[in-house]
XYZ file of C-alpha atoms in Angstrom:
581
model
C 0.587 -0.003 0.094
C 2.449 1.937 0.604
C 4.526 1.709 -2.460
C 1.254 2.428 -4.614
C 1.050 5.476 -2.333
C 3.821 6.929 -2.716
C 3.514 6.143 -6.631
C 1.252 8.275 -7.110
C 2.367 11.561 -5.223
C 5.086 10.995 -7.249
C 2.908 10.438 -10.920
C 1.222 13.747 -8.974
C 4.991 15.667 -8.701
C 5.147 15.096 -11.785
C 2.805 15.792 -14.437
C 2.697 18.861 -15.840
C 1.246 22.836 -15.631
C -1.916 21.914 -16.710
C -2.373 19.189 -14.492
C -1.433 20.801 -11.310
C -3.812 24.002 -12.944
C -6.681 21.320 -13.170
C -6.249 20.268 -8.813
C -5.795 24.271 -7.702
C -9.155 24.915 -9.834
C -11.073 21.779 -8.808
C -10.966 23.592 -5.136
C -11.746 26.530 -6.074
C -15.162 28.047 -8.319
C -13.378 31.053 -9.261
C -13.037 31.974 -13.109
C -9.331 30.701 -14.130
C -5.726 32.150 -12.206
C -4.719 34.609 -14.198
C -0.482 34.381 -15.315
C 0.680 36.941 -12.378
C -0.786 33.501 -10.219
C 1.551 31.202 -10.709
C 2.833 30.758 -7.743
C -0.117 29.940 -5.332
C -0.769 27.190 -8.170
C 2.339 25.918 -7.958
C 1.695 25.793 -3.217
C -0.803 24.383 -4.011
C 0.227 21.726 -5.269
C 3.387 21.584 -2.216
C 0.211 21.600 0.085
C -1.203 18.307 -2.066
C 1.977 16.211 -1.742
C 2.704 17.216 2.465
C -1.063 15.927 2.848
C -1.005 13.180 0.070
C 3.847 12.279 2.094
C 1.114 12.247 6.159
C -1.591 10.455 5.199
C 1.152 7.398 2.617
C 3.401 7.858 6.737
C 0.099 7.435 9.038
C -0.871 4.726 7.703
C 2.243 2.846 6.582
C 3.860 3.164 10.380
C 0.587 2.473 12.374
C 0.828 4.469 16.336
C 0.902 1.084 18.573
C -2.685 1.075 21.034
C -1.175 2.650 24.053
C 0.694 6.109 22.390
C -1.695 8.198 23.476
C -1.208 7.666 26.535
C 1.979 8.380 26.172
C 4.691 11.239 25.657
C 5.036 12.744 21.408
C 8.960 12.593 21.820
C 9.983 12.452 18.286
C 11.483 9.882 17.121
C 9.888 7.952 20.245
C 9.064 4.568 18.009
C 11.738 4.301 15.532
C 13.747 1.454 17.244
C 16.851 2.297 18.680
C 19.766 1.143 16.770
C 22.562 -1.260 18.157
C 24.889 1.423 19.615
C 22.470 3.094 21.465
C 22.363 1.882 25.350
C 19.010 2.745 27.451
C 19.623 2.701 30.518
C 17.043 3.731 33.723
C 17.230 3.436 37.241
C 15.143 0.499 39.555
C 12.026 2.153 39.502
C 12.266 2.968 35.774
C 11.092 6.503 36.474
C 15.057 8.487 35.187
C 15.561 7.070 32.041
C 18.389 7.683 29.489
C 19.665 6.567 26.318
C 23.556 6.637 25.212
C 26.373 5.537 22.793
C 28.952 5.508 25.201
C 29.008 3.190 28.237
C 32.797 2.250 29.828
C 32.397 -1.277 32.335
C 36.200 -1.513 32.319
C 38.133 -4.137 34.057
C 40.786 -2.945 36.389
C 42.815 0.582 37.718
C 44.458 1.246 34.746
C 41.469 0.935 32.566
C 39.417 2.888 34.709
C 42.292 6.089 35.151
C 42.739 5.916 31.456
C 39.297 5.666 30.239
C 38.853 8.704 32.910
C 42.775 10.838 31.471
C 41.328 10.268 28.214
C 38.269 11.827 28.735
C 39.591 15.143 30.702
C 41.717 15.159 28.000
C 38.793 14.986 25.690
C 36.057 16.390 27.305
C 33.699 14.176 27.219
C 30.814 13.024 30.189
C 31.976 10.144 32.099
C 29.279 10.338 35.147
C 29.890 6.703 37.892
C 27.600 4.266 37.662
C 26.242 2.564 40.255
C 23.883 -0.436 39.751
C 21.525 2.829 39.513
C 19.093 2.173 41.835
C 18.818 5.472 43.121
C 15.203 6.803 42.704
C 16.359 10.310 41.227
C 18.591 8.667 38.678
C 21.480 10.475 39.867
C 24.133 8.869 38.604
C 22.809 9.104 34.852
C 23.871 11.122 31.784
C 22.639 10.968 28.215
C 26.119 11.897 27.407
C 28.491 8.983 29.506
C 28.798 6.521 31.766
C 31.662 4.368 34.058
C 30.214 1.226 34.935
C 32.786 -0.828 37.702
C 29.673 -3.872 37.824
C 33.341 -5.539 36.521
C 34.959 -4.432 38.986
C 34.105 -6.711 42.035
C 37.379 -7.850 42.846
C 37.243 -8.937 47.584
C 41.355 -7.668 47.708
C 41.811 -7.876 51.167
C 40.621 -9.519 54.368
C 42.010 -8.859 57.802
C 39.755 -10.720 60.541
C 42.202 -9.976 62.848
C 41.437 -5.763 62.349
C 38.280 -6.357 60.765
C 38.531 -4.442 57.807
C 38.060 -5.454 54.102
C 39.352 -4.105 51.553
C 37.200 -4.160 47.824
C 36.732 -2.656 44.425
C 34.369 -0.685 44.156
C 31.559 -2.249 41.533
C 31.065 -5.235 44.197
C 27.845 -5.846 45.635
C 27.042 -5.527 49.482
C 25.802 -8.957 48.510
C 28.314 -10.438 47.393
C 30.632 -8.869 49.773
C 29.085 -9.948 52.728
C 28.262 -14.271 50.745
C 32.188 -13.260 50.491
C 33.441 -12.262 54.120
C 31.184 -14.092 55.957
C 33.776 -16.973 55.605
C 35.818 -15.304 57.686
C 33.849 -14.406 60.572
C 33.635 -10.624 59.326
C 29.842 -8.743 58.123
C 29.180 -5.588 57.366
C 28.242 -3.112 60.066
C 25.004 -2.086 59.213
C 22.674 -2.135 56.669
C 20.297 -0.330 54.048
C 17.292 -1.819 53.378
C 18.273 -4.393 50.219
C 21.380 -5.654 49.177
C 21.580 -4.849 45.320
C 23.537 -1.810 45.715
C 27.406 -2.167 44.689
C 29.786 -0.426 47.838
C 30.917 2.963 45.898
C 27.272 3.578 45.284
C 26.650 3.039 48.738
C 28.371 4.821 50.360
C 28.104 8.104 47.946
C 24.450 8.980 48.130
C 24.919 9.212 52.213
C 22.657 5.589 52.109
C 21.482 4.485 55.855
C 20.359 2.205 57.483
C 18.345 1.669 61.103
C 20.012 2.287 65.345
C 20.534 5.627 67.038
C 23.663 4.407 68.078
C 25.085 3.361 64.650
C 26.308 5.445 62.526
C 24.742 6.215 58.226
C 27.429 3.274 55.346
C 30.171 6.684 54.806
C 31.727 5.866 58.201
C 32.769 2.474 57.965
C 34.991 3.483 54.632
C 38.299 4.756 55.891
C 40.741 4.437 53.628
C 39.676 5.038 48.876
C 41.221 4.722 46.063
C 39.284 7.984 44.077
C 40.437 8.242 40.586
C 39.911 11.853 39.417
C 40.310 13.149 35.641
C 42.214 16.148 36.607
C 44.797 13.932 39.513
C 44.751 10.599 38.485
C 44.532 8.465 40.882
C 44.815 9.648 44.586
C 44.125 8.071 47.883
C 42.146 8.734 50.908
C 42.394 8.170 54.445
C 41.703 10.232 57.577
C 45.604 10.129 58.041
C 46.133 10.540 54.379
C 44.534 13.899 52.898
C 41.300 14.039 55.839
C 39.965 16.750 54.939
C 39.402 15.687 51.264
C 38.805 12.566 52.621
C 35.659 12.675 54.560
C 34.320 14.822 51.789
C 34.573 12.821 49.164
C 32.923 9.640 51.247
C 29.798 11.589 50.638
C 31.219 12.676 46.856
C 27.484 12.502 44.811
C 29.825 10.312 42.256
C 31.000 15.056 41.661
C 35.098 14.716 43.664
C 36.036 11.133 41.001
C 35.426 7.578 40.600
C 35.277 5.637 44.323
C 38.276 2.205 42.418
C 38.930 1.144 45.660
C 37.798 0.939 49.437
C 37.988 -0.365 52.665
C 36.000 -0.255 54.883
C 36.097 -1.257 59.177
C 33.545 -4.807 59.892
C 32.587 -6.168 62.665
C 32.585 -10.293 63.824
C 28.965 -11.872 62.455
C 26.541 -12.169 64.347
C 22.506 -12.813 64.992
C 19.885 -10.803 65.728
C 16.213 -11.403 66.703
C 13.601 -9.351 65.571
C 11.003 -8.035 67.340
C 7.646 -6.781 64.952
C 4.973 -5.371 67.291
C 1.419 -3.401 66.926
C 1.340 -0.699 68.686
C -0.251 3.425 69.504
C 1.007 6.660 68.713
C 0.072 6.774 72.478
C 1.924 3.651 73.251
C 5.560 4.923 71.403
C 5.405 8.447 72.361
C 5.052 6.764 76.191
C 8.516 4.768 74.630
C 9.774 6.332 72.998
C 13.540 7.300 74.620
C 13.275 3.447 76.048
C 12.869 2.154 72.783
C 15.875 4.174 71.023
C 18.106 3.526 73.680
C 18.040 0.274 74.641
C 17.716 -1.201 71.263
C 20.959 -1.713 68.530
C 18.527 -1.154 65.546
C 14.778 -0.580 65.562
C 12.348 0.890 63.665
C 8.525 2.377 63.530
C 6.431 1.813 60.113
C 3.243 4.307 60.382
C -0.156 3.996 58.672
C -2.283 6.661 57.319
C -4.983 7.090 58.187
C -4.991 4.520 61.394
C -3.338 3.978 65.353
C -1.244 1.569 64.291
C 3.151 1.699 64.332
C 4.121 -1.588 63.516
C 7.213 -1.391 65.816
C 10.736 -3.968 64.715
C 14.196 -4.455 67.139
C 16.142 -6.069 66.784
C 18.798 -7.524 69.177
C 21.747 -9.850 69.555
C 20.558 -12.463 71.175
C 21.505 -11.983 74.334
C 19.014 -9.282 75.304
C 16.239 -11.000 74.937
C 14.940 -13.682 76.899
C 12.070 -15.859 76.215
C 11.056 -14.870 72.730
C 7.924 -17.128 71.696
C 9.186 -17.603 67.928
C 5.437 -19.386 67.171
C 3.061 -17.193 66.117
C -0.818 -16.175 66.562
C -1.403 -17.198 62.916
C 0.891 -19.285 60.079
C 1.434 -16.999 57.420
C -1.487 -18.814 55.718
C -3.959 -17.437 58.058
C -1.619 -14.075 58.773
C -2.268 -12.379 54.723
C -5.768 -14.160 53.926
C -7.782 -10.607 54.852
C -5.207 -9.573 51.768
C -6.607 -12.074 49.094
C -9.843 -11.398 50.411
C -10.046 -7.836 49.583
C -8.151 -8.626 46.573
C -10.560 -10.662 45.224
C -13.647 -8.807 46.543
C -11.561 -5.277 44.397
C -11.303 -7.560 41.287
C -15.049 -8.180 41.084
C -15.072 -3.874 41.898
C -13.331 -3.238 39.404
C -12.753 -5.774 37.285
C -14.739 -9.167 36.464
C -15.982 -12.079 38.514
C -14.162 -14.478 36.552
C -11.252 -12.780 37.125
C -11.308 -13.336 40.788
C -10.769 -16.687 41.041
C -7.813 -17.042 39.986
C -5.474 -19.426 41.707
C -2.745 -17.249 41.171
C -2.690 -14.964 44.435
C -2.698 -17.367 46.747
C 0.974 -17.769 45.339
C 0.679 -13.765 46.236
C 3.665 -12.126 48.979
C 1.914 -8.944 50.702
C 3.747 -6.395 49.097
C 2.975 -7.990 45.698
C -1.183 -8.547 47.143
C -0.357 -4.720 47.848
C 0.542 -3.439 44.298
C -2.247 -5.515 42.417
C -4.607 -4.045 45.068
C -3.511 -0.511 44.611
C -3.228 -0.966 40.472
C -7.430 -1.509 41.202
C -7.510 2.761 41.860
C -4.343 4.207 42.618
C -5.640 7.303 42.807
C -9.187 6.166 45.149
C -8.106 7.847 48.729
C -10.907 5.389 49.892
C -9.753 2.440 48.120
C -6.098 3.572 49.780
C -7.514 3.949 52.924
C -8.873 0.494 52.833
C -5.499 -0.909 51.409
C -3.940 0.640 54.379
C -6.834 -1.421 56.607
C -5.475 -4.536 55.190
C -2.504 -3.824 56.312
C -1.915 -2.544 59.745
C -4.048 -6.077 60.398
C -2.017 -7.889 58.652
C 1.650 -7.370 60.849
C -0.936 -7.932 63.512
C -1.754 -11.529 62.422
C 2.101 -11.590 61.803
C 2.659 -9.855 65.262
C 6.282 -12.108 66.829
C 10.173 -13.058 66.660
C 12.607 -14.318 64.024
C 15.728 -15.064 64.499
C 18.590 -15.417 62.306
C 22.167 -13.616 60.227
C 22.172 -9.621 60.624
C 22.702 -8.874 56.761
C 19.223 -11.788 56.686
C 17.369 -10.354 59.314
C 18.043 -5.921 58.279
C 16.834 -6.733 55.183
C 12.748 -5.260 54.166
C 10.842 -5.837 51.368
C 9.998 -2.388 50.482
C 7.524 -3.597 47.109
C 7.079 -2.591 43.395
C 8.347 0.068 41.681
C 7.398 3.413 43.906
C 7.675 7.246 44.383
C 9.817 8.102 47.635
C 10.796 11.248 49.169
C 13.527 10.439 52.185
C 13.934 13.254 54.498
C 16.973 13.434 57.347
C 16.554 15.489 60.622
C 17.927 16.072 63.904
C 16.495 14.645 66.530
C 18.903 16.106 69.986
C 21.516 13.212 71.342
C 20.716 9.096 72.368
C 20.491 10.329 76.211
C 18.422 13.840 75.059
C 16.327 12.826 72.708
C 14.127 15.922 71.223
C 11.094 14.098 70.767
C 10.886 16.349 67.402
C 11.447 12.648 65.585
C 7.951 11.926 67.030
C 6.526 15.211 66.402
C 7.212 15.702 62.815
C 4.672 11.744 62.135
C 1.857 13.845 64.110
C 2.239 16.496 61.682
C 3.186 14.029 58.647
C 0.125 12.419 59.255
C -2.861 14.869 59.783
C -1.792 16.543 56.809
C -2.601 13.596 54.599
C -5.773 13.396 56.729
C -6.680 17.340 56.246
C -5.521 17.946 51.996
C -6.680 13.564 50.750
C -4.262 12.518 50.502
C -4.233 8.995 48.461
C -0.382 7.981 51.022
C -0.308 4.374 50.849
C 1.738 2.463 54.051
C 4.536 2.712 54.826
C 6.251 6.017 55.767
C 9.269 4.506 57.083
C 10.961 6.088 60.214
C 14.357 4.900 61.259
C 17.400 6.128 63.183
C 21.388 6.688 62.985
C 23.466 8.271 63.782
C 25.955 11.423 62.926
C 28.089 11.183 60.399
C 31.474 13.026 59.728
C 31.033 13.650 55.728
C 30.167 16.535 55.370
C 27.709 16.014 52.966
C 25.640 13.749 54.437
C 22.884 14.707 56.271
C 23.302 14.091 59.197
C 26.850 15.497 59.233
C 27.631 17.203 62.411
C 30.273 17.931 64.984
C 28.899 16.393 67.899
C 29.639 12.945 68.460
C 26.147 11.935 70.407
C 23.505 13.904 67.672
C 20.880 11.519 66.131
C 18.688 11.520 62.627
C 15.638 11.192 62.027
C 14.763 9.718 58.449
C 11.819 9.524 57.468
C 10.166 8.247 53.935
C 6.782 8.776 52.367
C 6.061 6.782 49.177
C 3.471 6.372 46.142
C 4.184 2.608 44.815
C 4.209 2.521 40.463
C 2.261 -0.960 39.961
C 1.757 -0.691 36.588
C 2.741 -0.120 33.995
C -0.400 1.695 31.770
C 2.091 4.863 31.021
C -0.739 7.345 31.527
C -1.492 6.348 34.869
C 2.382 5.387 36.390
C 1.692 10.388 34.987
C -1.738 10.765 37.045
C 0.493 8.725 40.421
C 3.620 10.955 39.894
C 1.789 14.126 39.059
C 0.100 13.006 43.040
C 3.128 11.602 44.493
C 4.839 15.369 43.830
C 1.909 17.085 45.431
C 2.373 15.137 47.762
C 6.368 15.786 48.394
C 4.849 19.350 48.034
C 3.350 20.137 50.752
C 5.209 17.812 52.181
C 8.167 20.600 52.137
C 5.808 23.538 52.037
C 5.187 21.608 55.484
C 6.971 20.574 57.745
C 10.995 20.509 55.821
C 12.428 24.594 56.982
C 10.812 23.656 60.305
C 12.595 20.314 61.289
C 15.516 21.809 59.689
C 15.019 18.418 57.204
C 17.184 18.125 54.597
C 16.174 15.178 51.519
C 17.830 11.656 51.552
C 20.751 12.513 48.333
C 19.522 9.126 46.057
C 16.070 11.098 46.226
C 15.958 14.661 46.493
C 14.352 15.703 42.875
C 14.786 19.118 41.226
C 11.816 21.241 40.065
C 12.194 23.003 36.357
C 10.679 25.570 38.516
C 13.686 28.655 38.443
C 12.156 29.737 41.049
C 11.945 26.661 43.724
C 15.735 25.735 42.216
C 16.909 28.912 43.830
C 14.863 28.573 46.985
C 16.698 24.607 46.901
C 19.952 26.446 45.886
C 19.674 29.133 48.866
C 18.306 26.420 51.176
C 21.592 22.991 50.592
C 23.687 26.141 51.240
C 22.747 27.116 54.690
C 23.573 23.181 55.132
C 26.646 21.898 53.695
C 29.236 23.178 51.855
C 28.237 23.896 48.756
C 32.117 26.574 48.343
C 34.366 23.672 49.412
C 32.714 20.801 47.759
C 32.512 23.301 44.559
C 36.373 23.386 44.938
C 37.057 20.014 44.992
C 35.129 19.498 42.350
C 37.176 22.510 40.291
C 40.821 21.247 41.539
C 40.097 17.388 40.622
C 37.226 17.364 37.228
C 37.840 20.856 36.214
C 36.629 20.187 33.306
C 33.201 18.826 34.445
C 33.432 15.234 32.697
C 31.941 13.353 36.423
C 29.152 15.451 36.527
C 25.658 15.745 35.111
C 22.425 18.487 34.292
C 21.529 17.597 37.911
C 24.143 18.457 40.176
C 25.196 21.068 37.986
C 21.574 22.421 38.957
C 22.291 21.423 42.633
C 25.925 22.322 42.587
C 26.111 25.260 39.899
C 29.873 26.610 39.585
C 29.774 29.913 39.102
C 33.062 31.563 36.505
C 34.696 32.876 39.469
C 35.120 29.486 40.854
C 35.623 28.032 37.590
C 38.706 30.238 37.582
C 39.958 29.133 40.321
């Protein structure tokens, strides 16, 4: 068909002037055009040709069925060139296409790649596992990933240290040092991060006596574009060492890291359901007595799930048998899903036997996907989650790297803030005030906020770019994360959820952040598009972090901004004066 249409158009284009005149006259009832209107006849022919080409293209290359739900991006549906890499973060909220994605397999190869990029003034942004919800490491201009540099280089069992190439994943590292009786001091919720990435963004676990993960770093090799490979430690250039531990990939590519470990140990986890009043009564005691603790707040309910983890010696006669079995604990969630399917879809779908094989987080995703922005529907799901945790109360014992993990659910938008909470000896209780205000805000604004709102605590960090940085060793910080899940692949629905999430986040920022000196986690901070909002964000960051010192180090180690990307440049703009220095 396409050939026939094109052939017809070509015949039209090559026809005689009289043919063109005939076409024009067919569109007009006026008298024959005078000779002075020759240009009009010519352009009318061109217009018909253009319309014909458009029709031929439309019918020959139909758009996908879901095209109306996608952004109108030129060449969106054309096949990608073979040399173009599509790289996205885990939640698929940020994606870039690049022709430059290097994976060096050795320190010399990494050194050469950065030196070449520096000479040629090409971008080469360090990319870890791509888990950051905000796509902090993504760059269309070029990226370098250390996945092939994933070896354990040395284990010192006496000093309890391990030296690794920065591309190794946390889970793989833990497997290796387990044989030496060692483990990491603390963990984030998941284990898939590369070591270089997890320290660079100020990631953390939980426990008011335990600092963020960058504090476990005691030395590192940093490969820089301008100054090559440099070794940093508390003894060698301590100022740059502390700055680079949480350097956001902007000072150099972390190639090797020496971490302080601890003896491998078991923990007993106690999960139970409480409420706001009980939490207030016991909060100070729980913070000081538990090695690890977190709260999971359920919006639109008075339910708080408390998770405490301690060495076995701290527990007296823990009851490892639960009142309810796993199937009993989750059955009411299955029932809710089947009932909801009857309402939103068909009765036949509600009889799907696969439902009985789904985990709680999978069921929650499917429930939310039915109507993710309907507040009443979300409240029903939240109440079902509260009931699930009540039926799941109990104890479990395992190795620390197993116990401290947490199933975060599927793809999601997250905003996590960090703010001071006093000291361990004297908590200021503002962490609970923050949550109380947040829950009231959610109800006042009718936000369809799903569960949980996760709250954790850490000790401070000496890394000046860490959100938990402090020069007072006994300071503690609270971390609070709000969330909206993306349980669907439908582009229109994901767009609507995204808009509602940013409304949720904006209201939280306006009402809470300044009053509590709260700053977002580097892996979750989003750069506003509005110029005034961006200027406000830049001013806020300057109040909390040593932006000038950070930019000065960037210009010394990377004057051509090889390691930078648009996000980093907007967060920390370098003035012409700074660049000249």
